[in-house]
Amino acid sequence: MTSNNLLGKINDEKSLTDPSFPLEEYYKVPNIEKMRDYLVKRYEENLLIIYESVLALILNPEDEDKLKTLSKEVEKIKENFELYNSILENNTTIGEYVNMTMDKLQKLIDGLKENEEEFYKEVLNSDNPNFLITTYYSLYLRFVTTVYLKLHKTNITNPNIKTKDSRIKDVFNITNFLVGFFGMPILIYIKKKEVFPYISELSGALLHALVADRTPIPSKDSLGYYLFSKIHVVKNESK
Amino acid sequence: MSQNEAFFLDTNILIKWIYREILNENPAVEYFINSLSKGQCVILPINLREFETIIYDAYNITSHVIYEKILSKQGWDKLGVEDKLRVLEDIRKNFEQIYEQILTKYYNGQILPGGIRRILAKRFFIELEGKLIDSNLEALRNHIALNQRTDDLIDYISGIENTIRKNCTILNNINLLFNDDIIKENQLIYEGISKYISNLKSKRYNKTPSRNDQIIFVYLFLLLRGRIYDKIVFITDDNDFERMHNTVLNHLKDIINGNADLRGDFKEYAIEANDILRKLVIKGINDLITQQKR
């Protein structure tokens, strides 16, 4: 974040934080346009592995075999993307790698949470209010939080071995890739005011995983539950 | 029917089934699905995800309509019930038009056009009308424009997913998908699919199989190849899959006959792939329904 930016915000008497900051902390992106083109291409070629990894991370974070298969595929597609990753796998012990990842995730979640409402308000009050990007932000925040909570339970029996030799590195490897990948559309929007071309499909992937993870005890003031009972339940009972 | 024979539902069938009443579909679709055992009725996560994304798109536009026409206008909460009803009726009557305006103005290229999203969006709006009248403005804003929208969506979709899971198996077999050994047959299938796509393009068809459709096709192939199923009947509502299937089979035949692979390097694989793909049957839902009646 440049000091200019910060001053601008202070003068506006709006939020004192820049919503792109937590994301930029996580991934360094020198050229946002290049990144966007790169992501579009990666997504088009690898959507299946991206979908499956999201699902596995949320539903089976302890399934080492599954994650190993996925991690191998993720490795193949992340080459250049890895350059942007400030979390280095090499030359660290698994304990260090896990701590770094968890620390970054925690900061990301706090930063996103802090800026959440402001982000929605800015998008909605802009010339081009877009409900896909606000929902995406909220889905992404939920996704990262869910992953963080699941990873928090990971038991590291031997924190001093090299990351590359560790059996649990896969889940963190996939996490770092997905958190970065899915975070980029938000960063692109903040920086360029552009909505990522596949925003709807990416949202669908996050939504699907979050739904699959959910124990269906809806709160009673939920409009979703209300809609469900009106459209799908009453119908059956009236028969 | 042998034990390892299953019916796989395409996304368009999920829509016809779950939204049968809204779409005024033939009840036979539902009867047919109910007649299958849970093991026989299979859905790939990729289809389920596609289905959920359609709901997601529709609900976002419903929210946008409510936001633009109600929440961002001054004084909604000051209106009496009758005036509120009048505003809602006005929106309802012009919903299709408002939907298209918002779609073109704000979501061009982001949300696919298509009647199903519009129909769902309108239905969501109609069902929410009561809440729009009752709820206080603050609560409404949280649900429609701020972060509760995501909770609402997750609740709604989990309800639907429960219904689906009660009747069908959601199949996920990633080890099958990412297995390096089968690359040669896969390559042939993809070649066949590319042939199909370039064929369509040369005939100036605009609609070519989506990336999802291509993956679904390969997924079905792998499920048969891995002997997870002996026979798969893929149920769909258009003939995209059937044509893709035929073109791939023709491509394989060309290789087997030596027309497409003069040195015969791929013959062996093509024979295997061809045998496998013969166990895949693509069926239109209407054929199945009429068959059942007989």
Short mmCIF file of C-alpha atoms in Angstrom, two decimals:
data_model
loop_
_atom_site.label_atom_id
_atom_site.label_comp_id
_atom_site.label_asym_id
_atom_site.label_seq_id
_atom_site.Cartn_x
_atom_site.Cartn_y
_atom_site.Cartn_z
CA MET A 1 0.00 0.00 0.00
CA THR A 2 1.45 3.35 -0.99
CA SER A 3 1.32 6.29 1.37
CA ASN A 4 -0.66 8.10 -1.28
CA ASN A 5 -3.38 5.58 -1.05
CA LEU A 6 -3.49 5.78 2.67
CA LEU A 7 -3.71 9.58 2.62
CA GLY A 8 -6.44 9.43 0.04
CA LYS A 9 -8.43 7.20 2.30
CA ILE A 10 -7.89 9.36 5.33
CA ASN A 11 -8.97 12.44 3.43
CA ASP A 12 -12.10 10.67 2.37
CA GLU A 13 -12.77 10.01 6.02
CA LYS A 14 -13.73 6.54 5.01
CA SER A 15 -12.02 3.32 6.00
CA LEU A 16 -8.45 3.66 7.06
CA THR A 17 -7.46 0.41 5.50
CA ASP A 18 -7.14 -0.54 1.88
CA PRO A 19 -9.19 -3.64 1.10
CA SER A 20 -6.54 -4.91 -1.30
CA PHE A 21 -3.95 -4.88 1.45
CA PRO A 22 -4.67 -8.26 3.05
CA LEU A 23 -4.66 -9.90 -0.37
CA GLU A 24 -1.46 -8.23 -1.44
CA GLU A 25 0.14 -9.38 1.75
CA TYR A 26 -0.74 -12.92 0.78
CA TYR A 27 0.30 -12.74 -2.84
CA LYS A 28 2.59 -10.21 -4.43
CA VAL A 29 1.25 -9.24 -7.82
CA PRO A 30 3.47 -6.88 -9.79
CA ASN A 31 1.26 -6.72 -12.87
CA ILE A 32 -2.44 -7.16 -12.41
CA GLU A 33 -3.33 -7.42 -16.12
CA LYS A 34 -0.78 -10.11 -16.76
CA MET A 35 -2.08 -11.92 -13.72
CA ARG A 36 -5.65 -11.75 -14.97
CA ASP A 37 -4.79 -13.18 -18.40
CA TYR A 38 -2.72 -15.86 -16.77
CA LEU A 39 -5.56 -16.83 -14.43
CA VAL A 40 -8.14 -16.95 -17.20
CA LYS A 41 -5.96 -19.33 -19.15
CA ARG A 42 -5.14 -21.47 -16.13
CA TYR A 43 -8.77 -21.66 -15.20
CA GLU A 44 -9.93 -22.66 -18.67
CA GLU A 45 -7.37 -25.41 -18.89
CA ASN A 46 -7.63 -26.72 -15.36
CA LEU A 47 -11.08 -26.07 -14.05
CA LEU A 48 -11.58 -29.63 -12.94
CA ILE A 49 -8.57 -29.77 -10.70
CA ILE A 50 -9.52 -26.38 -9.27
CA TYR A 51 -13.09 -27.54 -8.55
CA GLU A 52 -11.96 -30.81 -7.04
CA SER A 53 -9.31 -29.22 -4.88
CA VAL A 54 -11.76 -26.74 -3.39
CA LEU A 55 -14.11 -29.55 -2.53
CA ALA A 56 -11.43 -31.81 -1.11
CA LEU A 57 -9.93 -29.05 0.99
CA ILE A 58 -13.26 -28.32 2.62
CA LEU A 59 -14.57 -31.86 2.93
CA ASN A 60 -11.54 -34.10 3.26
CA PRO A 61 -8.63 -32.10 4.65
CA GLU A 62 -7.39 -35.26 6.36
CA ASP A 63 -7.49 -37.56 3.36
CA GLU A 64 -3.79 -37.70 2.61
CA ASP A 65 -4.07 -39.88 -0.49
CA LYS A 66 -6.65 -37.71 -2.12
CA LEU A 67 -4.73 -34.56 -1.32
CA LYS A 68 -1.53 -36.06 -2.61
CA THR A 69 -3.12 -36.74 -5.99
CA LEU A 70 -4.53 -33.24 -6.11
CA SER A 71 -1.35 -31.62 -4.90
CA LYS A 72 0.54 -33.30 -7.73
CA GLU A 73 -1.89 -31.77 -10.22
CA VAL A 74 -1.76 -28.39 -8.52
CA GLU A 75 2.03 -28.45 -8.81
CA LYS A 76 1.69 -28.81 -12.56
CA ILE A 77 -0.44 -25.72 -12.95
CA LYS A 78 1.03 -23.34 -10.48
CA GLU A 79 4.55 -22.85 -11.92
CA ASN A 80 4.46 -19.12 -12.64
CA PHE A 81 1.85 -18.47 -10.05
CA GLU A 82 4.28 -19.64 -7.44
CA LEU A 83 6.57 -16.73 -8.20
CA TYR A 84 3.98 -14.51 -6.63
CA ASN A 85 3.70 -16.57 -3.53
CA SER A 86 5.50 -15.09 -0.62
CA ILE A 87 5.30 -18.32 1.29
CA LEU A 88 8.22 -20.48 0.37
CA GLU A 89 8.07 -24.18 0.65
CA ASN A 90 11.75 -24.80 -0.01
CA ASN A 91 14.29 -24.67 2.77
CA THR A 92 11.71 -24.58 5.49
CA THR A 93 10.74 -27.17 8.03
CA ILE A 94 7.12 -28.25 7.95
CA GLY A 95 6.61 -26.53 11.29
CA GLU A 96 7.80 -23.21 9.85
CA TYR A 97 5.80 -23.67 6.67
CA VAL A 98 2.62 -24.42 8.58
CA ASN A 99 3.14 -21.49 10.94
CA MET A 100 3.77 -19.11 8.06
CA THR A 101 0.69 -20.31 6.22
CA MET A 102 -1.55 -20.12 9.25
CA ASP A 103 -0.22 -16.72 10.20
CA LYS A 104 -0.87 -15.36 6.71
CA LEU A 105 -4.31 -16.91 6.56
CA GLN A 106 -5.24 -15.40 9.87
CA LYS A 107 -4.13 -11.94 8.75
CA LEU A 108 -5.98 -12.38 5.49
CA ILE A 109 -9.20 -13.34 7.26
CA ASP A 110 -8.93 -10.43 9.71
CA GLY A 111 -8.20 -8.00 6.91
CA LEU A 112 -11.04 -9.24 4.74
CA LYS A 113 -13.44 -9.17 7.64
CA GLU A 114 -12.44 -5.66 8.58
CA ASN A 115 -13.02 -4.40 5.07
CA GLU A 116 -16.08 -6.46 4.29
CA GLU A 117 -18.85 -3.96 4.83
CA GLU A 118 -16.88 -1.13 3.33
CA PHE A 119 -16.24 -3.21 0.23
CA TYR A 120 -19.94 -3.96 -0.26
CA LYS A 121 -20.87 -0.34 0.22
CA GLU A 122 -18.27 0.88 -2.23
CA VAL A 123 -19.33 -1.58 -4.89
CA LEU A 124 -23.03 -0.87 -4.43
CA ASN A 125 -22.55 2.90 -4.40
CA SER A 126 -20.38 2.87 -7.49
CA ASP A 127 -21.62 3.56 -11.03
CA ASN A 128 -21.53 -0.11 -11.67
CA PRO A 129 -23.02 -1.99 -8.72
CA ASN A 130 -22.34 -5.67 -9.19
CA PHE A 131 -23.88 -8.29 -6.97
CA LEU A 132 -21.66 -11.07 -8.27
CA ILE A 133 -18.52 -9.47 -6.92
CA THR A 134 -20.00 -8.70 -3.50
CA THR A 135 -21.30 -12.23 -3.13
CA TYR A 136 -17.97 -13.52 -4.33
CA TYR A 137 -16.14 -11.54 -1.62
CA SER A 138 -18.39 -13.00 0.99
CA LEU A 139 -18.06 -16.56 -0.35
CA TYR A 140 -14.29 -16.18 -0.50
CA LEU A 141 -14.12 -14.94 3.07
CA ARG A 142 -16.20 -17.90 4.21
CA PHE A 143 -14.08 -20.28 2.20
CA VAL A 144 -10.81 -19.01 3.65
CA THR A 145 -12.25 -19.03 7.17
CA THR A 146 -13.56 -22.57 6.81
CA VAL A 147 -10.21 -23.79 5.50
CA TYR A 148 -8.39 -22.01 8.33
CA LEU A 149 -10.59 -23.67 10.94
CA LYS A 150 -10.06 -27.09 9.39
CA LEU A 151 -6.31 -26.66 9.12
CA HIS A 152 -6.18 -25.45 12.68
CA LYS A 153 -6.97 -29.01 13.74
CA THR A 154 -4.06 -30.48 11.80
CA ASN A 155 -1.72 -32.35 14.03
CA ILE A 156 1.95 -31.87 13.23
CA THR A 157 3.77 -34.74 14.82
CA ASN A 158 7.21 -33.86 13.56
CA PRO A 159 7.59 -30.12 12.94
CA ASN A 160 11.35 -30.25 12.33
CA ILE A 161 11.47 -32.30 9.16
CA LYS A 162 11.92 -30.55 5.81
CA THR A 163 8.71 -29.41 4.22
CA LYS A 164 9.37 -31.37 1.06
CA ASP A 165 9.63 -34.61 3.06
CA SER A 166 6.51 -34.01 5.09
CA ARG A 167 3.33 -35.95 4.53
CA ILE A 168 1.05 -33.13 5.53
CA LYS A 169 2.55 -30.52 3.24
CA ASP A 170 0.00 -31.30 0.51
CA VAL A 171 -2.95 -29.81 2.29
CA PHE A 172 -1.02 -26.59 2.92
CA ASN A 173 0.30 -26.55 -0.62
CA ILE A 174 -3.22 -26.79 -2.05
CA THR A 175 -4.43 -24.19 0.44
CA ASN A 176 -1.81 -21.67 -0.60
CA PHE A 177 -2.58 -22.17 -4.24
CA LEU A 178 -6.36 -21.92 -3.90
CA VAL A 179 -6.38 -19.04 -1.45
CA GLY A 180 -4.20 -17.11 -3.89
CA PHE A 181 -6.07 -18.17 -7.00
CA PHE A 182 -9.53 -17.41 -5.68
CA GLY A 183 -8.36 -14.17 -4.06
CA MET A 184 -7.18 -12.68 -7.33
CA PRO A 185 -10.61 -11.78 -8.77
CA ILE A 186 -11.16 -9.56 -5.72
CA LEU A 187 -7.78 -7.91 -6.11
CA ILE A 188 -8.41 -7.42 -9.83
CA TYR A 189 -11.73 -5.80 -9.03
CA ILE A 190 -10.25 -3.46 -6.42
CA LYS A 191 -7.35 -2.45 -8.63
CA LYS A 192 -8.97 -2.34 -12.05
CA LYS A 193 -12.68 -2.19 -11.31
CA GLU A 194 -12.99 -5.20 -13.56
CA VAL A 195 -15.08 -8.26 -12.85
CA PHE A 196 -13.23 -11.50 -13.58
CA PRO A 197 -14.75 -13.23 -16.63
CA TYR A 198 -15.48 -16.52 -14.87
CA ILE A 199 -16.70 -14.98 -11.64
CA SER A 200 -19.98 -16.84 -11.74
CA GLU A 201 -18.35 -20.26 -12.23
CA LEU A 202 -15.76 -19.59 -9.55
CA SER A 203 -18.51 -18.54 -7.15
CA GLY A 204 -20.34 -21.73 -8.00
CA ALA A 205 -17.26 -23.75 -7.05
CA LEU A 206 -16.94 -22.03 -3.67
CA LEU A 207 -20.64 -22.18 -3.03
CA HIS A 208 -20.82 -25.87 -3.87
CA ALA A 209 -18.05 -26.70 -1.41
CA LEU A 210 -19.54 -24.56 1.35
CA VAL A 211 -22.95 -26.14 0.86
CA ALA A 212 -21.49 -29.64 0.94
CA ASP A 213 -19.78 -28.83 4.23
CA ARG A 214 -22.89 -27.47 5.84
CA THR A 215 -24.97 -29.22 8.42
CA PRO A 216 -28.45 -28.20 7.44
CA ILE A 217 -29.73 -26.39 10.49
CA PRO A 218 -30.90 -23.17 8.96
CA SER A 219 -31.56 -20.17 11.15
CA LYS A 220 -35.19 -19.18 11.24
CA ASP A 221 -34.68 -15.68 9.91
CA SER A 222 -32.93 -17.09 6.84
CA LEU A 223 -34.52 -15.99 3.61
CA GLY A 224 -32.93 -19.00 1.93
CA TYR A 225 -34.78 -21.40 4.18
CA TYR A 226 -37.94 -19.38 3.71
CA LEU A 227 -37.60 -19.58 -0.06
CA PHE A 228 -36.85 -23.27 0.09
CA SER A 229 -39.93 -24.06 2.12
CA LYS A 230 -42.14 -21.89 -0.06
CA ILE A 231 -40.94 -23.26 -3.37
CA HIS A 232 -40.04 -26.84 -2.57
CA VAL A 233 -41.61 -28.02 0.67
CA VAL A 234 -45.18 -26.74 0.75
CA LYS A 235 -45.64 -28.14 -2.71
CA ASN A 236 -44.99 -31.69 -1.55
CA GLU A 237 -47.07 -31.44 1.59
CA SER A 238 -50.10 -30.16 -0.23
CA LYS A 239 -50.23 -33.28 -2.33
CA MET B 1 -30.92 -54.43 -15.11
CA SER B 2 -27.47 -55.39 -13.97
CA GLN B 3 -26.15 -54.02 -10.76
CA ASN B 4 -23.58 -51.80 -12.32
CA GLU B 5 -25.85 -50.00 -14.67
CA ALA B 6 -26.73 -46.45 -13.79
CA PHE B 7 -28.54 -43.38 -15.02
CA PHE B 8 -26.57 -40.14 -14.91
CA LEU B 9 -28.49 -36.88 -14.92
CA ASP B 10 -27.37 -33.94 -17.01
CA THR B 11 -27.73 -30.42 -15.57
CA ASN B 12 -30.79 -29.69 -17.68
CA ILE B 13 -32.51 -32.75 -16.17
CA LEU B 14 -31.76 -31.57 -12.65
CA ILE B 15 -33.47 -28.31 -13.53
CA LYS B 16 -36.50 -30.05 -15.01
CA TRP B 17 -36.80 -32.23 -11.96
CA ILE B 18 -36.26 -29.73 -9.14
CA TYR B 19 -38.16 -26.89 -10.78
CA ARG B 20 -40.79 -29.03 -12.43
CA GLU B 21 -43.71 -27.01 -11.14
CA ILE B 22 -42.25 -23.61 -11.93
CA LEU B 23 -41.37 -24.72 -15.44
CA ASN B 24 -44.62 -26.55 -15.94
CA GLU B 25 -42.77 -29.70 -16.86
CA ASN B 26 -44.22 -33.11 -17.41
CA PRO B 27 -44.59 -34.82 -13.99
CA ALA B 28 -43.26 -37.97 -15.63
CA VAL B 29 -39.74 -36.59 -15.22
CA GLU B 30 -40.17 -36.69 -11.47
CA TYR B 31 -41.84 -40.09 -11.54
CA PHE B 32 -39.02 -41.45 -13.60
CA ILE B 33 -36.35 -40.20 -11.19
CA ASN B 34 -38.34 -41.45 -8.21
CA SER B 35 -38.58 -44.85 -9.85
CA LEU B 36 -34.79 -45.22 -9.75
CA SER B 37 -33.00 -46.53 -6.73
CA LYS B 38 -30.50 -44.21 -5.08
CA GLY B 39 -27.63 -46.18 -6.54
CA GLN B 40 -29.06 -46.08 -10.04
CA CYS B 41 -29.58 -42.33 -10.06
CA VAL B 42 -26.19 -40.71 -10.25
CA ILE B 43 -25.08 -37.09 -10.48
CA LEU B 44 -21.57 -35.87 -11.13
CA PRO B 45 -20.41 -33.00 -8.91
CA ILE B 46 -19.71 -31.00 -12.03
CA ASN B 47 -23.38 -31.16 -13.01
CA LEU B 48 -24.50 -30.33 -9.51
CA ARG B 49 -22.15 -27.37 -9.45
CA GLU B 50 -23.42 -26.16 -12.80
CA PHE B 51 -26.98 -26.43 -11.52
CA GLU B 52 -26.14 -24.52 -8.36
CA THR B 53 -24.39 -21.82 -10.35
CA ILE B 54 -27.59 -21.22 -12.32
CA ILE B 55 -29.48 -20.71 -9.06
CA TYR B 56 -26.69 -18.46 -7.84
CA ASP B 57 -26.88 -16.27 -10.95
CA ALA B 58 -30.65 -16.02 -10.76
CA TYR B 59 -30.66 -15.12 -7.07
CA ASN B 60 -28.05 -12.43 -7.57
CA ILE B 61 -30.19 -10.76 -10.18
CA THR B 62 -33.28 -11.03 -7.99
CA SER B 63 -31.28 -9.23 -5.30
CA HIS B 64 -30.12 -6.64 -7.78
CA VAL B 65 -33.70 -5.98 -8.90
CA ILE B 66 -34.87 -5.56 -5.30
CA TYR B 67 -31.90 -3.34 -4.55
CA GLU B 68 -32.39 -1.09 -7.53
CA LYS B 69 -36.17 -0.88 -7.50
CA ILE B 70 -36.82 -0.88 -3.78
CA LEU B 71 -33.88 -0.50 -1.43
CA SER B 72 -32.06 2.29 -3.22
CA LYS B 73 -35.24 4.33 -3.55
CA GLN B 74 -36.11 6.68 -0.74
CA GLY B 75 -38.85 5.91 1.67
CA TRP B 76 -39.81 2.30 1.07
CA ASP B 77 -40.33 1.84 4.80
CA LYS B 78 -42.56 4.91 4.91
CA LEU B 79 -45.01 3.49 2.39
CA GLY B 80 -48.30 1.97 3.49
CA VAL B 81 -49.08 -1.61 2.70
CA GLU B 82 -51.20 -0.80 -0.28
CA ASP B 83 -48.57 1.41 -1.88
CA LYS B 84 -45.96 -1.26 -1.27
CA LEU B 85 -48.15 -3.82 -2.97
CA ARG B 86 -48.57 -1.53 -5.92
CA VAL B 87 -44.80 -1.10 -6.33
CA LEU B 88 -44.29 -4.86 -6.07
CA GLU B 89 -46.98 -5.55 -8.58
CA ASP B 90 -45.40 -3.12 -10.97
CA ILE B 91 -42.06 -4.86 -10.68
CA ARG B 92 -43.66 -8.26 -11.04
CA LYS B 93 -45.52 -7.27 -14.18
CA ASN B 94 -42.39 -5.90 -15.81
CA PHE B 95 -40.00 -8.39 -14.30
CA GLU B 96 -38.76 -9.88 -17.56
CA GLN B 97 -37.96 -6.46 -18.93
CA ILE B 98 -36.24 -5.29 -15.74
CA TYR B 99 -34.27 -8.52 -15.63
CA GLU B 100 -32.98 -8.07 -19.17
CA GLN B 101 -32.11 -4.43 -18.55
CA ILE B 102 -30.06 -5.25 -15.48
CA LEU B 103 -28.43 -8.21 -17.15
CA THR B 104 -27.35 -6.18 -20.17
CA LYS B 105 -26.29 -3.15 -18.21
CA TYR B 106 -24.31 -4.78 -15.41
CA TYR B 107 -23.66 -8.43 -16.14
CA ASN B 108 -22.87 -8.61 -19.80
CA GLY B 109 -20.62 -11.61 -20.36
CA GLN B 110 -20.67 -12.49 -16.65
CA ILE B 111 -24.06 -14.16 -16.43
CA LEU B 112 -25.19 -16.24 -19.36
CA PRO B 113 -28.48 -15.31 -20.92
CA GLY B 114 -31.07 -18.02 -20.88
CA GLY B 115 -34.67 -18.25 -19.89
CA ILE B 116 -34.15 -20.54 -16.93
CA ARG B 117 -32.27 -17.93 -14.89
CA ARG B 118 -34.92 -15.33 -15.62
CA ILE B 119 -37.74 -17.67 -14.71
CA LEU B 120 -36.08 -18.59 -11.42
CA ALA B 121 -35.23 -14.97 -10.62
CA LYS B 122 -38.85 -14.00 -11.09
CA ARG B 123 -40.05 -16.83 -8.91
CA PHE B 124 -37.60 -15.86 -6.15
CA PHE B 125 -38.89 -12.31 -6.36
CA ILE B 126 -42.53 -13.36 -6.12
CA GLU B 127 -41.85 -15.61 -3.14
CA LEU B 128 -39.97 -12.82 -1.38
CA GLU B 129 -42.72 -10.24 -1.81
CA GLY B 130 -44.24 -10.98 1.59
CA LYS B 131 -40.86 -10.49 3.25
CA LEU B 132 -40.34 -7.26 1.36
CA ILE B 133 -43.52 -5.93 2.89
CA ASP B 134 -42.96 -7.25 6.44
CA SER B 135 -39.30 -6.83 7.16
CA ASN B 136 -37.73 -3.67 8.41
CA LEU B 137 -35.43 -1.87 6.04
CA GLU B 138 -32.27 -2.65 7.94
CA ALA B 139 -32.91 -6.39 7.99
CA LEU B 140 -33.86 -6.34 4.34
CA ARG B 141 -30.70 -4.52 3.41
CA ASN B 142 -28.62 -7.10 5.25
CA HIS B 143 -30.31 -9.95 3.46
CA ILE B 144 -30.51 -8.49 -0.01
CA ALA B 145 -27.46 -6.32 -0.34
CA LEU B 146 -24.99 -7.25 2.39
CA ASN B 147 -23.43 -10.40 3.73
CA GLN B 148 -26.56 -12.29 4.73
CA ARG B 149 -27.30 -12.92 1.08
CA THR B 150 -24.58 -15.54 1.07
CA ASP B 151 -26.07 -17.30 4.10
CA ASP B 152 -29.46 -17.25 2.45
CA LEU B 153 -28.04 -18.76 -0.70
CA ILE B 154 -26.18 -21.46 1.19
CA ASP B 155 -29.35 -22.32 3.15
CA TYR B 156 -31.49 -22.43 0.05
CA ILE B 157 -29.08 -24.56 -1.92
CA SER B 158 -28.45 -26.97 0.97
CA GLY B 159 -32.20 -27.54 1.09
CA ILE B 160 -32.19 -28.46 -2.56
CA GLU B 161 -29.08 -30.57 -2.24
CA ASN B 162 -30.74 -32.56 0.52
CA THR B 163 -33.65 -33.34 -1.74
CA ILE B 164 -31.25 -34.44 -4.44
CA ARG B 165 -29.14 -36.55 -2.10
CA LYS B 166 -32.22 -38.34 -0.83
CA ASN B 167 -32.92 -39.66 -4.32
CA CYS B 168 -29.53 -39.82 -5.99
CA THR B 169 -25.88 -40.59 -5.47
CA ILE B 170 -23.39 -37.77 -5.92
CA LEU B 171 -20.40 -39.54 -7.32
CA ASN B 172 -16.89 -38.34 -6.75
CA ASN B 173 -13.92 -40.34 -7.81
CA ILE B 174 -10.92 -38.12 -8.21
CA ASN B 175 -8.34 -40.87 -8.34
CA LEU B 176 -9.91 -41.99 -11.56
CA LEU B 177 -9.77 -38.50 -13.00
CA PHE B 178 -6.16 -37.78 -12.37
CA ASN B 179 -4.49 -40.99 -13.31
CA ASP B 180 -1.49 -40.68 -15.59
CA ASP B 181 -1.73 -44.19 -17.09
CA ILE B 182 -4.74 -43.54 -19.22
CA ILE B 183 -3.42 -40.58 -21.07
CA LYS B 184 -3.32 -42.22 -24.52
CA GLU B 185 -7.01 -43.16 -24.66
CA ASN B 186 -7.89 -39.81 -23.20
CA GLN B 187 -5.93 -38.10 -25.90
CA LEU B 188 -7.98 -39.90 -28.53
CA ILE B 189 -11.21 -38.90 -26.87
CA TYR B 190 -10.10 -35.28 -26.72
CA GLU B 191 -9.06 -35.47 -30.39
CA GLY B 192 -12.51 -36.73 -31.21
CA ILE B 193 -14.09 -33.92 -29.23
CA SER B 194 -11.91 -31.29 -30.95
CA LYS B 195 -12.93 -32.76 -34.27
CA TYR B 196 -16.53 -32.39 -33.24
CA ILE B 197 -16.00 -28.78 -32.20
CA SER B 198 -14.15 -27.79 -35.36
CA ASN B 199 -16.87 -29.52 -37.34
CA LEU B 200 -19.51 -27.42 -35.64
CA LYS B 201 -17.48 -24.29 -36.16
CA SER B 202 -17.01 -24.97 -39.86
CA LYS B 203 -20.76 -25.31 -40.15
CA ARG B 204 -20.99 -22.00 -38.30
CA TYR B 205 -22.79 -23.37 -35.31
CA ASN B 206 -22.33 -20.97 -32.45
CA LYS B 207 -23.15 -23.45 -29.76
CA THR B 208 -20.26 -25.81 -29.12
CA PRO B 209 -19.91 -28.10 -26.12
CA SER B 210 -18.86 -26.21 -23.00
CA ARG B 211 -15.70 -27.13 -21.16
CA ASN B 212 -17.94 -28.71 -18.55
CA ASP B 213 -19.60 -30.90 -21.17
CA GLN B 214 -16.26 -32.07 -22.44
CA ILE B 215 -15.12 -32.96 -18.94
CA ILE B 216 -18.39 -34.78 -18.25
CA PHE B 217 -17.92 -36.84 -21.37
CA VAL B 218 -14.38 -37.84 -20.42
CA TYR B 219 -15.51 -38.52 -16.84
CA LEU B 220 -18.16 -40.96 -18.08
CA PHE B 221 -15.56 -42.62 -20.26
CA LEU B 222 -13.22 -43.05 -17.30
CA LEU B 223 -15.99 -44.47 -15.10
CA LEU B 224 -16.68 -47.13 -17.69
CA ARG B 225 -13.03 -47.76 -18.31
CA GLY B 226 -12.35 -48.17 -14.60
CA ARG B 227 -15.28 -50.63 -14.48
CA ILE B 228 -17.00 -48.57 -11.83
CA TYR B 229 -20.04 -49.06 -14.06
CA ASP B 230 -20.74 -51.63 -16.77
CA LYS B 231 -23.18 -49.42 -18.56
CA ILE B 232 -24.07 -45.76 -18.24
CA VAL B 233 -27.21 -44.14 -19.54
CA PHE B 234 -26.65 -40.41 -19.66
CA ILE B 235 -29.96 -38.58 -19.55
CA THR B 236 -30.12 -35.18 -21.10
CA ASP B 237 -32.52 -32.79 -22.72
CA ASP B 238 -30.75 -31.80 -25.92
CA ASN B 239 -28.70 -33.66 -28.50
CA ASP B 240 -25.31 -32.05 -27.81
CA PHE B 241 -24.01 -35.14 -26.06
CA GLU B 242 -25.32 -37.57 -28.58
CA ARG B 243 -23.61 -35.71 -31.40
CA MET B 244 -20.38 -35.45 -29.44
CA HIS B 245 -20.56 -39.18 -28.70
CA ASN B 246 -21.10 -40.03 -32.37
CA THR B 247 -18.28 -37.84 -33.58
CA VAL B 248 -15.86 -39.34 -31.09
CA LEU B 249 -16.91 -42.86 -32.11
CA ASN B 250 -16.37 -41.95 -35.77
CA HIS B 251 -12.97 -40.57 -34.98
CA LEU B 252 -12.06 -43.82 -33.25
CA LYS B 253 -13.33 -45.80 -36.21
CA ASP B 254 -11.18 -43.73 -38.55
CA ILE B 255 -8.16 -44.65 -36.47
CA ILE B 256 -9.11 -48.31 -36.34
CA ASN B 257 -9.58 -48.41 -40.12
CA GLY B 258 -6.26 -46.71 -40.59
CA ASN B 259 -7.72 -43.60 -42.19
CA ALA B 260 -6.67 -41.25 -39.46
CA ASP B 261 -3.58 -43.04 -38.20
CA LEU B 262 -1.61 -44.46 -41.11
CA ARG B 263 1.11 -46.07 -39.06
CA GLY B 264 -1.38 -47.69 -36.76
CA ASP B 265 0.31 -46.39 -33.63
CA PHE B 266 -2.97 -45.72 -31.93
CA LYS B 267 -5.05 -48.57 -33.26
CA GLU B 268 -4.88 -50.62 -30.12
CA TYR B 269 -5.97 -47.73 -27.93
CA ALA B 270 -8.70 -46.75 -30.34
CA ILE B 271 -10.13 -50.27 -30.25
CA GLU B 272 -10.18 -50.20 -26.48
CA ALA B 273 -11.69 -46.73 -26.29
CA ASN B 274 -14.30 -47.69 -28.86
CA ASP B 275 -15.32 -50.79 -26.90
CA ILE B 276 -15.65 -48.71 -23.78
CA LEU B 277 -17.67 -45.94 -25.37
CA ARG B 278 -20.18 -48.45 -26.69
CA LYS B 279 -21.28 -48.97 -23.10
CA LEU B 280 -22.31 -45.35 -22.93
CA VAL B 281 -25.86 -44.61 -24.02
CA ILE B 282 -27.08 -41.06 -24.44
CA LYS B 283 -30.83 -40.78 -23.97
CA GLY B 284 -33.22 -37.90 -24.30
CA ILE B 285 -35.50 -37.63 -21.27
CA ASN B 286 -38.58 -37.61 -23.49
CA ASP B 287 -37.64 -40.95 -25.02
CA LEU B 288 -37.31 -42.44 -21.56
CA ILE B 289 -40.64 -41.08 -20.41
CA THR B 290 -42.53 -42.41 -23.41
CA GLN B 291 -40.74 -45.71 -23.09
CA GLN B 292 -41.92 -45.97 -19.52
CA LYS B 293 -45.53 -45.35 -20.48
CA ARG B 294 -45.61 -48.25 -22.91
#
